[in-house]
mmCIF file of C-alpha atoms in Angstrom:
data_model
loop_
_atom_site.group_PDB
_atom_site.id
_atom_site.type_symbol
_atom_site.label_atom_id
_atom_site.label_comp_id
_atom_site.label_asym_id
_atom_site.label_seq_id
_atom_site.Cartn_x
_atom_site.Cartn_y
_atom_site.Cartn_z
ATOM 1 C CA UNK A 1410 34.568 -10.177 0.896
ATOM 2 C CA UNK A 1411 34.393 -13.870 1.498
ATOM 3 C CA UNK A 1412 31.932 -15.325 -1.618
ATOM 4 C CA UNK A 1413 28.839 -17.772 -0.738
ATOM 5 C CA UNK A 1414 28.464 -20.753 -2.374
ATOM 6 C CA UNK A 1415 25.239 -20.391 -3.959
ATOM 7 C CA UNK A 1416 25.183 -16.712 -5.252
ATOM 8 C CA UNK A 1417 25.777 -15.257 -8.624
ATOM 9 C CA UNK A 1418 29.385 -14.406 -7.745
ATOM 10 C CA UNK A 1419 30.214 -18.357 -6.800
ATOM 11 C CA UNK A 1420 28.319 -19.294 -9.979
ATOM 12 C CA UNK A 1421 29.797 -17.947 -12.543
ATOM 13 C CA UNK A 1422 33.517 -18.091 -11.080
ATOM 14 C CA UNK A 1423 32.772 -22.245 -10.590
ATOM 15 C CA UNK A 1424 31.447 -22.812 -14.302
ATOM 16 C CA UNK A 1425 33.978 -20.583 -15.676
ATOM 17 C CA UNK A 1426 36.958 -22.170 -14.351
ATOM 18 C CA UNK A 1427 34.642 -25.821 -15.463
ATOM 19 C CA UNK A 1428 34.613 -24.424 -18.959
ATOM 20 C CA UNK A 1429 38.570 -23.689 -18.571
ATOM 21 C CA UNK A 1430 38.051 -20.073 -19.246
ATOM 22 C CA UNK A 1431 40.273 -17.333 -17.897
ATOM 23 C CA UNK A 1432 38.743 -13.857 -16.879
ATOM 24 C CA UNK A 1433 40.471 -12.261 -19.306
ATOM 25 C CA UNK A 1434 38.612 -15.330 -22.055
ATOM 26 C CA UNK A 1435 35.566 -14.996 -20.478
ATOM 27 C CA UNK A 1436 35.553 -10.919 -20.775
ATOM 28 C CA UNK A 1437 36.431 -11.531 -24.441
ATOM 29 C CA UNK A 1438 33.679 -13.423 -25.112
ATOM 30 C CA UNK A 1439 31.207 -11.857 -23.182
ATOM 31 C CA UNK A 1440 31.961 -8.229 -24.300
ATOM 32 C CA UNK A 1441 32.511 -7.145 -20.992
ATOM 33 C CA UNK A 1442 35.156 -5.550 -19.358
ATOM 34 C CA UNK A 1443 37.781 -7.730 -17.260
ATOM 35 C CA UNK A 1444 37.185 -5.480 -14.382
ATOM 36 C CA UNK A 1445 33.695 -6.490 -14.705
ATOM 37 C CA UNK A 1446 34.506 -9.737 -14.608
ATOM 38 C CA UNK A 1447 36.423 -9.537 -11.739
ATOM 39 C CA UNK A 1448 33.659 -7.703 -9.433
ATOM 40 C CA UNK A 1449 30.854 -10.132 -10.455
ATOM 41 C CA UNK A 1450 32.970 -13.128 -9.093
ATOM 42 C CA UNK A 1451 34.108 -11.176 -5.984
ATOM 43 C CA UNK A 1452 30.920 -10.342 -5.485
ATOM 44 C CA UNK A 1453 31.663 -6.647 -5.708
ATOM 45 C CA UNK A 1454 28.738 -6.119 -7.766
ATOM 46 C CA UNK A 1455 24.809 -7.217 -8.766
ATOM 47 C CA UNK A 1456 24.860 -7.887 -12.445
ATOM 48 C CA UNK A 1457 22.307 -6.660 -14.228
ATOM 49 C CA UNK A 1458 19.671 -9.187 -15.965
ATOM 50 C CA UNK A 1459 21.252 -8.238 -19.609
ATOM 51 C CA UNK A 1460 24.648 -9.346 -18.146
ATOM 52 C CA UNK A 1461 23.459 -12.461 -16.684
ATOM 53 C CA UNK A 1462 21.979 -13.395 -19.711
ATOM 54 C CA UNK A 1463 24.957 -13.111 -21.476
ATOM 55 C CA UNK A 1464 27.229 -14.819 -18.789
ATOM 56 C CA UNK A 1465 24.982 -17.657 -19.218
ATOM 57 C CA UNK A 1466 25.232 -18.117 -22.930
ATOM 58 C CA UNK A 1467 28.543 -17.865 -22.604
ATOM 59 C CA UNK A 1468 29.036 -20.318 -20.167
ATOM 60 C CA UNK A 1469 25.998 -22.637 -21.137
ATOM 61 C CA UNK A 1470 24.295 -22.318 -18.486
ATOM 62 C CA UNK A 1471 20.608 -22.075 -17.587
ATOM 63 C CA UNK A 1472 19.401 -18.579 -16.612
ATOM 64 C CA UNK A 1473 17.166 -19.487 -14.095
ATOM 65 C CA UNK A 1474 20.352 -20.619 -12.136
ATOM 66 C CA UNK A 1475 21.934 -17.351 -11.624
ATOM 67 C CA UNK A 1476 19.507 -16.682 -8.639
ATOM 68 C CA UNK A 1477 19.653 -13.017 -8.473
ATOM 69 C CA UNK A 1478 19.679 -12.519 -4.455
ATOM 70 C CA UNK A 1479 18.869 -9.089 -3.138
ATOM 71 C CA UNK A 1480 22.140 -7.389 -1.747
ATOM 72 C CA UNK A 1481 22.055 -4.829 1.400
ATOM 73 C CA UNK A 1482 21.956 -1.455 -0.234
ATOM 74 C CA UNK A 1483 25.158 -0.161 1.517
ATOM 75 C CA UNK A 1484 25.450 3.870 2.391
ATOM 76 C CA UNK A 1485 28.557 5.441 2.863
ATOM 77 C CA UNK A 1486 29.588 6.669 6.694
ATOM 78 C CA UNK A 1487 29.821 10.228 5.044
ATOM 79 C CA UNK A 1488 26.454 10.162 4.230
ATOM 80 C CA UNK A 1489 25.357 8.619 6.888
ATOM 81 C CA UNK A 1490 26.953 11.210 9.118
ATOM 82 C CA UNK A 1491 25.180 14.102 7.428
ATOM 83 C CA UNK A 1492 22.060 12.250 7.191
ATOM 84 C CA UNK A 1493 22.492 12.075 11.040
ATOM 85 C CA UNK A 1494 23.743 15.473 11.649
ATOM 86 C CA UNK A 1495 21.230 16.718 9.868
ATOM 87 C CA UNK A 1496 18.114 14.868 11.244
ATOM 88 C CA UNK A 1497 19.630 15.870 14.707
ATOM 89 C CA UNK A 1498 19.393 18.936 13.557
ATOM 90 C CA UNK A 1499 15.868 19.746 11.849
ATOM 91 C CA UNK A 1500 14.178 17.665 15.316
ATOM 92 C CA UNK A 1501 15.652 20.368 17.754
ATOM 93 C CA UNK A 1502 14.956 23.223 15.635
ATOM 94 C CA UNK A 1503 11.572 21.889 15.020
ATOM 95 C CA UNK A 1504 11.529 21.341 18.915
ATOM 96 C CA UNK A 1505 12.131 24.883 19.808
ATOM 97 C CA UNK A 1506 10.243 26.546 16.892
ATOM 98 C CA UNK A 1507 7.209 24.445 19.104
ATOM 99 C CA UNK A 1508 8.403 25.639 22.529
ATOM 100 C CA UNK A 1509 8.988 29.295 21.515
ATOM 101 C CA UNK A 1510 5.200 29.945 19.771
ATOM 102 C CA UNK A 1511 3.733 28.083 22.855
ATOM 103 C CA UNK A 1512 2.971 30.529 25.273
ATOM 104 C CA UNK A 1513 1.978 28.210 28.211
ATOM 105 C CA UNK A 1514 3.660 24.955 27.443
ATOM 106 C CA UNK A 1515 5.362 23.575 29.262
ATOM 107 C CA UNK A 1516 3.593 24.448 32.622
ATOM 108 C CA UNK A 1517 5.403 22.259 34.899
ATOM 109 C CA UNK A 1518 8.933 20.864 35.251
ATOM 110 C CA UNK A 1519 7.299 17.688 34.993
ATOM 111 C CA UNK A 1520 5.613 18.782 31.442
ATOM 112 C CA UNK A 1521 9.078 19.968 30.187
ATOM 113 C CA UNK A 1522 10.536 16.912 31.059
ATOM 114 C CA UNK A 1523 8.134 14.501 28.927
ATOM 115 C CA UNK A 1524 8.650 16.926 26.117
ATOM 116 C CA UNK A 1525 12.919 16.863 26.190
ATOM 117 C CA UNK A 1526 12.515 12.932 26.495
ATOM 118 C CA UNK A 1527 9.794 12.370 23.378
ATOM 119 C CA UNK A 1528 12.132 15.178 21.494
ATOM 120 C CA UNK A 1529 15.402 12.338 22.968
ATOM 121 C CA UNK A 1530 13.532 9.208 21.377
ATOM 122 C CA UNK A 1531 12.491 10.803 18.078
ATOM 123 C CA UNK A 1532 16.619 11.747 17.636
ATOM 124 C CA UNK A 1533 17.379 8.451 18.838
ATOM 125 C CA UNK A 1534 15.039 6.112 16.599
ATOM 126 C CA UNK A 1535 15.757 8.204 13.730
ATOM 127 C CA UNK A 1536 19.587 7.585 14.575
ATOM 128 C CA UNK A 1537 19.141 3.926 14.855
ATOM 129 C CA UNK A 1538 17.449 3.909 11.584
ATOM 130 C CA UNK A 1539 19.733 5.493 9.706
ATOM 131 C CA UNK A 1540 22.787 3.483 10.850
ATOM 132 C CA UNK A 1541 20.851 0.401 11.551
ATOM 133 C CA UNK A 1542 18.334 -0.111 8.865
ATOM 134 C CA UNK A 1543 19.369 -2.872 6.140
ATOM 135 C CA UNK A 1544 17.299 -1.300 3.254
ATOM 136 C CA UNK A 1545 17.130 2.582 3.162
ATOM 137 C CA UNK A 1546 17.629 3.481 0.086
ATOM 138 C CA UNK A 1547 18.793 6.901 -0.693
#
C-alpha cells in the first residue's frame, strides 16, 4: 500500500525518522507495540485519537497536524459473497411468495415480463451496492 504524503501514516514515519528514532525507539517510548508502529506508518491502520495524542508528544508535534482522514471501510470478498448470495436470495423468494398468493397477477405475458425485469433491477442495484458502495458499514 503505497503511503500519501499528507496522511497520518506519512506523518508520523517523516518526524520520526527527523527525531532519529527507530520503530522499535519510538514503540518504547510510546508504549505501543512495534507492530503497531509498523501499521500506522504503512498505513495499515487508523489510529485511534488516544494514540495520536501520544505519537504527538512523543514526537513533539502539534495534534492538530495528524489530520485524521476518513479511510474506505473495506469488507471482505467472503462477506461480500454471502451478503450477495443472500440478498439474491431473500428478493426471489420474496418474488414468488408475491406471485404464488396473487391469484390473477400477472394477466398478460406482457405483465409478467415488467414484473421479472423490476424483480432483475432490485437484484442488480442491490448487487452493485454491495460490491460498489465505498461506505457500507457492516
Amino acid at each position: 500500500m503505497a503511503v500519501k504524503e499528507n496522511t497520518v501514516a506519512h506523518m508520523v514515519k517523516s518526524n520520526r525518522i527527523q527525531k532519529g528514532y527507530t520503530q522499535a525507539i519510538l514503540a518504547e517510548k510510546t508504549k505501543l507495540s512495534l507492530r503497531s508502529i509498523q501499521r500506522i506508518e504503512k498505513g495499515d491502520v487508523c489510529p485511534r485519537e488516544y494514540t495520536l495524542k501520544v505519537l504527538s508528544e512523543i514526537l513533539e508535534v502539534p495534534l492538530a497536524s495528524f489530520k485524521k482522514e476518513e479511510s474506505p471501510i473495506k469488507i471482505p470478498v467472503n462477506k461480500k459473497v454471502i451478503l450477495s448470495t443472500g440478498s439474491g436470495l431473500i428478493i426471489l423468494l420474496c418474488s414468488l411468495a408475491f406471485l404464488s398468493q396473487s391469484a390473477v397477477f400477472p394477466e398478460t405475458n406482457f405483465e409478467s415480463y415488467l414484473f421479472w425485469c423490476a424483480i432483475t433491477v432490485m437484484i442488480c442495484v442491490t448487487q452493485w451496492i454491495i460490491w460498489n458502495y465505498r461506505s457500507l458499514k457492516l
